[in-house]
Amino acid sequence: METSCPGCGAVSHTGTHAACPTCGLELGGREANELRRLAGQLSELDRELWTMGERRQQVAVELSNRRWVATGGAEGPLAWGTATDSGRARPPVPLPLPPRPRQPRQPQPATAEWSVDRVRSVLLWVGAALLSASALTFTTVAWARLGNSGRALLLAGVTALCVTGAVGLRRRLPATAEAFTALSIALAVIDWQALRRAGLTAGTSTTASWAIGLFVVSMFAFGLGTVVGRRASRAAVGLLVPLGLELAVSTVAGAPWSAALGFALIAAAAASAWRLVDADEHRVARAALVLHIVTTWSLAAVLVLIAAVEARTFAGALAPAAVTLTLTLAPLAGLRRDTESGVFDLLATTVCAATSAAIVVVASTAFGPQGLLAWATVVAAAGVALAPSLPRRWTMPACYAGIAFGIAGLTTGVIAALAAIFGPLSWLSDAWHGSLAVPARTVFAGPHPTATWQSGWPAVVALVVTMLAVGAVAVPTRKRRALVSGRGAVGSVATTAALAVCVAPVIAGASVAVACATAAVALSGLLLGAAVLDRSRPNLAAAVLPVAIAPAIALTGWAALTTTASVVVLALGSVVALLATAIAASDRTRSPLGALGGATAIALAGVATSASGSAPATAGFAIAGAAALVVLAGTHGREHAPEGLPLEVVGASGFVVGAAIAAQQTPWLAGTFTVLVPVLALAALRRDRRVVYSVAAGAAALGATWAWLAAANVTTVEAYTAPAAAVALGAGLLAWRRGPARSWPALGPAIVLGLGPTLMIGIAHDDTIRTIIAAAIAFAIVAFGAWKQLQAPLVLGSTALVTLTVNTFGPEIARLPRWLPPAVIGLLLMWIGATFETRRDRARSATQHLMHLG
């Protein structure tokens, strides 16, 4: 017997399925019975509701009949829907439908994406466009077959039919009437073309005849819009009238400034019309007006620029300047109180920029290209400085306009300053071959310059006025607020001032000595000023301190011309940096200042040694010695000061640099390592640095031993390294006996001292005896490490054996046939791929076991 599942409603056979094949519900179970019971109750309630609905309908009919009699209808109750004695049909009484049983909610079909009105509008406008295209095609094809008058009359007849259709359908089918209106206006434009070909505007230019025609068609569209098709007619007027005005201006304008004036006035008129047109009812018209506003305003701006460039006298520049002011009319016409903030800012910025441009254009004939950029920067800076005094909504637009208008001049000044800052660095490749008496502009790019200095005082003017503008907007008053934060203002002012100071001596034609002294004064002032500010305003100090990089770079290049300048500059820099470190209060200021002082002191030692005529290796020894003193100053002299760690880092870097330079002569390298040993040992007395400096002292001692052996031309190094290894082994065993220790600090140094030199010399000189001895020692070390389960012997011994193996079989492998290595590698990869999981697990186990060794 077939039955339905109470859970999902699927039909199944009771004797075949104990459970529903669709949802898995047990058909004879307790849950299924409970569902059937609830479904039965719901069906009973639905029947009761339907019965009550039928009763309610009957009572409603009876009530309606009695009301009809009581209000003067026929006597006695009448059946529902019958007529009265007088022949009048009783008006129906709407009755609410009784509730129906609930049905399972079915998925609803997708809703339509467009409404009926929109679909109808699209169809109508597409049809109108097709008809317009057909008319144009007809005009083109039939032009050779009909006379000019016949064509014009035929097109006029078609236009008249469209106008008649638009007027006749304006009440019954308004959307269709709109479409016919648009078609009539389009046909009117084509009619004008036919009339032109018929000779109506003979003797006039093309632009003039089309200007007249567009005005005529616009009046026709406006008149038609008073009767029918208001939206289409307004859109046509908004499109055709400005276009006719633009053609008229193009016809009558005799100079760029007059054409710009006409276009600017057209843009202003279009903007005024845009304000008057309703945004909801005439969107197309507003869009057409916006298109004309943007186009004509842009053309006016370009023509004004052309007129300003063509001007040769002050009087000739007055007309372009006056026209530039008219560019403010269009954005002013578009401004309203309820304008959105983004649109208001754009229009207000345009007004401010056009005003500034007018002031610049007035003086365009008084300056050269660089001077004009500087003048533009001055005007922009004045606008930015006056911005806080303007109404609140105009403050930021004025700043935006000033920034956009002055960026070109400021960029010119910055480029000139960067050339004066980074150009002298070319002297580092040919140091100490110049003179401090030569003009800085002739050697700013190195001893063999390929470029000449081009910038002048306008670059400095642009930087200075920018600095003044930033300072002006950063100072609040009772009537205005500051537009720039204190930190940003101080950083900007310091940056522009530093750039101006660095480039001014070069522009002035001063000597290298003056440029070097100016940069040194700027650097000292910035460092000391940052230190003084740090005691009361740390945020301002953080903004000033990075600016010192600019004069420091310039000073580095200028000081490289002579030895005297290098020594004096480094000495002054170290003193000023250390003095500023002592003055500053916060950690983030003292740390870089301390590092700078240590670095300049180390560099001073090397440069002074080289300037005295010593060899480079001697200078490296001096650098390492100064670095040692800096390390001691950081570890013990400034142990708890914030600049202590930077001094240690700088000193360690000086170690490396000094050793690398001293390596040019082996005795000086040995002396460098020898000096470093006691210094590092003293530094190791500091408890929290003991491990690091102890290891470094041991490495320095090892390096000193090997360097002295190399300087003495000793070939049998084992006589010296074996005792050192024995001493290291004894020290390691003592440390091991005193308490639990890892094998690396206890046995690692001894293994490296004993095995490393023999292994390296054997490989380097292809010494068979040393190679055999190294292999035997490495095998013994590995066996010892495996026996005691120690990590360092296993790793170091295995590394030595692998190195020996590669050195032994490497040349033989290189002489194998070319096809053999790829084949071996392929087989190896296949084997690894086949046993990858097992090998990975074994590698992990081996790694974990190695890490747990001593």
PDB file of C-alpha atoms in Angstrom, residues 271-278 286 336:
ATOM      1  CA  ALA A 271      26.242  76.578 -14.574  1.00  0.00           C
ATOM      2  CA  SER A 272      23.488  79.074 -13.724  1.00  0.00           C
ATOM      3  CA  ALA A 273      21.019  77.127 -15.852  1.00  0.00           C
ATOM      4  CA  TRP A 274      22.144  73.917 -14.173  1.00  0.00           C
ATOM      5  CA  ARG A 275      21.175  75.373 -10.809  1.00  0.00           C
ATOM      6  CA  LEU A 276      17.686  76.295 -12.067  1.00  0.00           C
ATOM      7  CA  VAL A 277      16.833  72.947 -13.692  1.00  0.00           C
ATOM      8  CA  ASP A 278      15.002  70.467 -11.511  1.00  0.00           C
ATOM      9  CA  ARG A 286      21.364  68.571 -16.311  1.00  0.00           C
ATOM     10  CA  ARG A 336      24.979  76.691  -3.091  1.00  0.00           C
TER      11      ARG A 336
END
